[in-house]
Coordinates of C-alpha atoms in Angstrom, one line a residue:
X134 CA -88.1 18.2 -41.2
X135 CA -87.6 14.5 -40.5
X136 CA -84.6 14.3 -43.4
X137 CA -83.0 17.5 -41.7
X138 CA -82.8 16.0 -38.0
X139 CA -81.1 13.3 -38.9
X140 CA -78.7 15.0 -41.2
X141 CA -77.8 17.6 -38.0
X142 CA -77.8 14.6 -35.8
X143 CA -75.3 12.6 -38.3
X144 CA -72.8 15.8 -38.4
X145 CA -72.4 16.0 -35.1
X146 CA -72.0 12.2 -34.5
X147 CA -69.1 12.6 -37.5
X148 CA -67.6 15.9 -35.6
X149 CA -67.3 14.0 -32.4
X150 CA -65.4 11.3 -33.8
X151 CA -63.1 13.6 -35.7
X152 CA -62.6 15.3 -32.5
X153 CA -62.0 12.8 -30.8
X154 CA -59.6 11.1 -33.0
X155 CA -57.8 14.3 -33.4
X156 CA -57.6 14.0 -29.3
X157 CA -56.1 10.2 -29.4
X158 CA -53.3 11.3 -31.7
X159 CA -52.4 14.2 -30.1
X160 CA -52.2 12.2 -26.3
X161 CA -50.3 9.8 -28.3
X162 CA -48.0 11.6 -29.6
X163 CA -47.4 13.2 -26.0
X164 CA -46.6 10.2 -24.6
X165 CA -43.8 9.3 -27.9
X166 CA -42.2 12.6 -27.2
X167 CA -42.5 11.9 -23.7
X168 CA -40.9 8.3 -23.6
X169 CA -37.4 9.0 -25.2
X170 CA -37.3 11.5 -22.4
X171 CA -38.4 9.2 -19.2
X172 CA -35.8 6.8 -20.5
X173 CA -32.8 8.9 -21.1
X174 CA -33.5 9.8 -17.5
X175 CA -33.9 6.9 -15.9
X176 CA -30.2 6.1 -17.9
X177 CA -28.7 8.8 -16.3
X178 CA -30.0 7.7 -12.5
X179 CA -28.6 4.0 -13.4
X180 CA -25.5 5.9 -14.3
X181 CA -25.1 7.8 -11.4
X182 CA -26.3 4.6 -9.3
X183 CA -23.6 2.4 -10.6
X184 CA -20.8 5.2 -10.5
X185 CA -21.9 5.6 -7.1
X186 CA -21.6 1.9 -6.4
X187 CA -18.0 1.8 -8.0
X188 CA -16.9 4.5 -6.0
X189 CA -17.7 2.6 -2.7
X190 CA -16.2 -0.3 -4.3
X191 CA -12.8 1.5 -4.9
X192 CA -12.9 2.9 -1.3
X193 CA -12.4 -0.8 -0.3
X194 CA -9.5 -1.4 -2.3
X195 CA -6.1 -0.3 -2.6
X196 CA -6.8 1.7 -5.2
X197 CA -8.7 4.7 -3.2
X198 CA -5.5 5.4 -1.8
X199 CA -3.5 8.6 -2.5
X200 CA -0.6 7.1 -3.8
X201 CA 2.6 9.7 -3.1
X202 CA 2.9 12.9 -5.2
X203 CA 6.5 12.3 -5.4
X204 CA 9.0 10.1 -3.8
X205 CA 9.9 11.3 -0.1
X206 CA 13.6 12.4 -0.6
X207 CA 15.2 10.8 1.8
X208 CA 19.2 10.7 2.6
X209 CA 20.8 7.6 1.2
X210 CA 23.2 6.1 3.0
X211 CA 25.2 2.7 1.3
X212 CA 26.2 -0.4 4.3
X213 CA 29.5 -1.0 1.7
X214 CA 30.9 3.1 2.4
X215 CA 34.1 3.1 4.7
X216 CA 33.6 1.6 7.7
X217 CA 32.3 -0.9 5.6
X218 CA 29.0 -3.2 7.0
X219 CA 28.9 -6.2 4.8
X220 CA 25.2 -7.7 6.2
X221 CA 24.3 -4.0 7.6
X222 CA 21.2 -3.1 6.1
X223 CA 18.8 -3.0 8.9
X224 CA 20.8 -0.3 10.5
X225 CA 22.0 1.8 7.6
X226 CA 18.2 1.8 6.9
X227 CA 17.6 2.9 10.4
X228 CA 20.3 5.6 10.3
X229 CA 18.4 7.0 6.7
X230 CA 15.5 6.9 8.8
X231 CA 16.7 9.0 11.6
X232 CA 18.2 11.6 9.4
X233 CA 15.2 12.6 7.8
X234 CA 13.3 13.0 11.3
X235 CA 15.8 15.3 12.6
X236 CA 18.7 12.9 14.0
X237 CA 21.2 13.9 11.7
X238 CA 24.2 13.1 13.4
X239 CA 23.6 9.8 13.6
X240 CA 25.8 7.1 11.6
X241 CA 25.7 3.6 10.3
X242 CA 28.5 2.5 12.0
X243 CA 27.1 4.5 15.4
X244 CA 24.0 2.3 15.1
X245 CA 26.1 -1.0 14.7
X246 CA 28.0 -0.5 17.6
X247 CA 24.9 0.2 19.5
X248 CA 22.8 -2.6 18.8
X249 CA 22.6 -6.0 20.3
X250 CA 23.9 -8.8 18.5
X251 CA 24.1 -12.7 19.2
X252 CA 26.0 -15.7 17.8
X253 CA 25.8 -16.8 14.6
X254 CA 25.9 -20.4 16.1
X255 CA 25.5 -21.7 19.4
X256 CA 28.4 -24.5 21.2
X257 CA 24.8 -26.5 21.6
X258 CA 24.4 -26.6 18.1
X259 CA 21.2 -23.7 17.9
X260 CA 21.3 -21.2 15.8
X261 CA 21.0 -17.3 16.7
X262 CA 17.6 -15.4 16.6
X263 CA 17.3 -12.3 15.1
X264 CA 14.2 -11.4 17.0
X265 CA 16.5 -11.2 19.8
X266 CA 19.7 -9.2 18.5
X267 CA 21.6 -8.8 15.0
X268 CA 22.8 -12.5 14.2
X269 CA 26.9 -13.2 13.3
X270 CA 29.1 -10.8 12.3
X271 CA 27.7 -7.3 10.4
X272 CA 30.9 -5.9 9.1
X273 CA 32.1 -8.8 7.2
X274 CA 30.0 -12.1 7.7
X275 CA 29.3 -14.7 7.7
X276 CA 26.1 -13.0 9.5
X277 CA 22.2 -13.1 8.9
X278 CA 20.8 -9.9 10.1
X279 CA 18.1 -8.4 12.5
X280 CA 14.5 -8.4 12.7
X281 CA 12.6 -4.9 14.1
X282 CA 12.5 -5.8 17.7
X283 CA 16.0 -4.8 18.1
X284 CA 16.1 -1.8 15.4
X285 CA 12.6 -0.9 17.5
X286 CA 14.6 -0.7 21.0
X287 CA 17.7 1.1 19.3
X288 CA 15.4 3.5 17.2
X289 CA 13.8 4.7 21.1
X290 CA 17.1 5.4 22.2
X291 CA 17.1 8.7 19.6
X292 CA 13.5 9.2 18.8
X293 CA 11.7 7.8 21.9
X294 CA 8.0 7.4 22.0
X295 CA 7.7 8.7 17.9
X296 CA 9.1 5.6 17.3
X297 CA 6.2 3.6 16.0
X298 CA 6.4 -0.5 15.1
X299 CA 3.5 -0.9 12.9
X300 CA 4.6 -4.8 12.4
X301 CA 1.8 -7.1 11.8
X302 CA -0.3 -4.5 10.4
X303 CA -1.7 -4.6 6.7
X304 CA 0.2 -3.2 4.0
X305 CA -2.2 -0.6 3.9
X306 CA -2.1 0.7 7.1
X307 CA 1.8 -0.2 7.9
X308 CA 3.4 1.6 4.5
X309 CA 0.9 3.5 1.8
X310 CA -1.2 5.4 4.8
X311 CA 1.9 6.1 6.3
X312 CA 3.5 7.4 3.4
X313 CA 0.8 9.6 2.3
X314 CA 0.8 11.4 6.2
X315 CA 4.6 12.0 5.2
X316 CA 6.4 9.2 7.2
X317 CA 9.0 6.9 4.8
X318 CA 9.0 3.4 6.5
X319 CA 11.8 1.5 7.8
X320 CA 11.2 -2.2 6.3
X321 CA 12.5 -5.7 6.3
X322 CA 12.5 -7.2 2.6
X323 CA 14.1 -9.7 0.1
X324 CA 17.3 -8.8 -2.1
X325 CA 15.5 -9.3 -4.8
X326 CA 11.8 -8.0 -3.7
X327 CA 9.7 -11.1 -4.7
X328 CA 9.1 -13.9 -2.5
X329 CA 12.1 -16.1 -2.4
X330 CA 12.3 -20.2 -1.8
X331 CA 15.2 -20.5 -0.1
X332 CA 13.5 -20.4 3.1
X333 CA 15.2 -22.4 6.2
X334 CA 14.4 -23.2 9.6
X335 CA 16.2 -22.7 12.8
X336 CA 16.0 -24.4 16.1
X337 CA 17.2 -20.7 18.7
X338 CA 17.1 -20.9 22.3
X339 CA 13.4 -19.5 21.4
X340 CA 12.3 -22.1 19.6
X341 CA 12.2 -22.8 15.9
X342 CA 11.7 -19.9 13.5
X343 CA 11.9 -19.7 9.5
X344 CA 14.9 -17.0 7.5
X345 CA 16.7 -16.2 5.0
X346 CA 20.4 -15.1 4.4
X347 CA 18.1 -13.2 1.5
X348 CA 16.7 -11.4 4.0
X349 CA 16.9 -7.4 3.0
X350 CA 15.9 -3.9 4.5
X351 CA 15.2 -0.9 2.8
X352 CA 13.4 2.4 3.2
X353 CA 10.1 3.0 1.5
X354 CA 10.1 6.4 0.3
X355 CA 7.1 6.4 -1.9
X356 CA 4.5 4.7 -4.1
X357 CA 1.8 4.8 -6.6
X358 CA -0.9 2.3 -8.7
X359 CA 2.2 0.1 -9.7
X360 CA 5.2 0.8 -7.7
X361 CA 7.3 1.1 -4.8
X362 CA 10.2 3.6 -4.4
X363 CA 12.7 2.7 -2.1
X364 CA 16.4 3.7 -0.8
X365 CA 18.1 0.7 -1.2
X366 CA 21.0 0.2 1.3
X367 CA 23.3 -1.1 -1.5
X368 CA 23.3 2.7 -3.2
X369 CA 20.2 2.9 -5.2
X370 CA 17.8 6.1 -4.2
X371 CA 14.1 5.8 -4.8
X372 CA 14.5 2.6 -6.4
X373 CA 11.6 2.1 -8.4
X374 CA 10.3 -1.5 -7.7
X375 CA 6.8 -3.7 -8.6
X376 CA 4.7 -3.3 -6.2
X377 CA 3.0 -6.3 -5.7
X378 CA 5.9 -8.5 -6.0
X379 CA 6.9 -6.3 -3.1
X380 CA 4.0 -6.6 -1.2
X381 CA 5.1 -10.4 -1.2
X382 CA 8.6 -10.1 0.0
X383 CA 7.5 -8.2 2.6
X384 CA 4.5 -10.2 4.0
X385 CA 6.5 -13.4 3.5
X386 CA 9.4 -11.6 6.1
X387 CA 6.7 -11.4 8.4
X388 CA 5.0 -7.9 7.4
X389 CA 8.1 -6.1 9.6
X390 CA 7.6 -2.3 9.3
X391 CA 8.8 1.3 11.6
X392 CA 8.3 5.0 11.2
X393 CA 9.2 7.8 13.1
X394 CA 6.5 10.2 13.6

């Protein structure tokens, strides 16, 4: 009776640990199946974390811009077409600018005639200021050109209070938002749209203030990652120009920009 206790006693010690072991391995195996799982998720949250970090990142930068769909098409008018304006770009730029808001009737040659202009060179030995009025002579030189005070004052004259000076602004704000609402920008650049070093400085009756007879204005017409486009006053239409060597020219000529709204 003794011998048959113990033997009952024995099996069910050797049942429980079979059990029991049966019940290890399966929670283990659980939690194998269930690790490849957990971590594929948390992946995809550190995936959706980071893309949603990089998104906030490119909202920062140029790059969450629009860019344009297509260059603006924009009339081009050339400064060398009968009546000829030798150093007329700002206002042949100007008149392109009209034109597209409406103002069609206006001409290059209207604009010169219209806007203020002071001496190349003063009897005292100063020089003219461009802030003030077109400097020398447009049609056929030896002249320096205008800054957007001027072309601002002449543009109101037509357009009135859509006329806009955005100078001083970032290039953001200034050109690529305005481009993507529609509005090509009236803009003071270099011939060659790069920074120049031919930089010099003038004593006006305003004080001292630094040009350069590389001084150039265009429209801006359109953009995207890499480029500008651009109706180039010397008879080039959406000119297609690197965009950050622009974005130099035009800061180092004082960041001048207009639109019409």
């Amino acid at each position: 009776m003794k011998f048959i206790q113990t033997f009952i006693l024995t099996l069910l010690c050797a049942c429980l640990v079979y059990f029991g072991f049966i019940y290890v391995s399966q929670i283990d195996q659980v939690k194998k199946t269930a690790s490849p799982q957990k971590a594929a998720k948390e992946n995809d949250t550190a995936l959706a974390a980071e893309e949603t970090r990089s998104m906030k990142k490119a909202e920062t930068t140029h790059h969450s811009l629009k860019g344009s769909k297509k260059a603006m098409d924009v009339i081009l008018y050339n400064q060398m077409d009968a009546p000829r304006l030798y150093n007329g770009c700002e206002v042949t730029s100007l008149a392109m600018l009209l034109h597209y808001s409406g103002y069609e009737q206006v001409t290059k040659n209207a604009l010169a005639n219209e806007i203020k202009r002071v001496p190349l060179n003063y009897e005292n030995g100063l020089k003219g200021d461009p802030h003030d009025g077109f400097v020398g002579d447009m049609e056929n030189g030896p002249g320096l050109g205008v800054y957007h005070e001027p072309i601002y004052q002449l543009a109101k004259k037509y357009a009135g209070d859509q006329v806009v000076d955005l100078t001083g602004k970032p290039v953001k704000k200034a050109i690529y938002q305005s481009l993507e609402k529609g509005y090509p920008v009236w803009v003071i650049t270099t011939s060659t749209f790069d920074k120049i070093d031919n930089i010099e400085t003038w004593h006006t009756p305003n004080g001292k203030i630094d040009v350069s007879f590389n001084m150039h204005s265009v429209v801006i017409t359109g953009y995207d990652k890499e480029h500008v486009y651009l109706n180039n006053p010397y008879g080039e239409k959406n000119q297609r120009v690197d965009r950050d060597q622009f974005e130099d020219s035009w800061e180092q000529m004082g960041s001048q920009a207009i639109i019409i709204i």
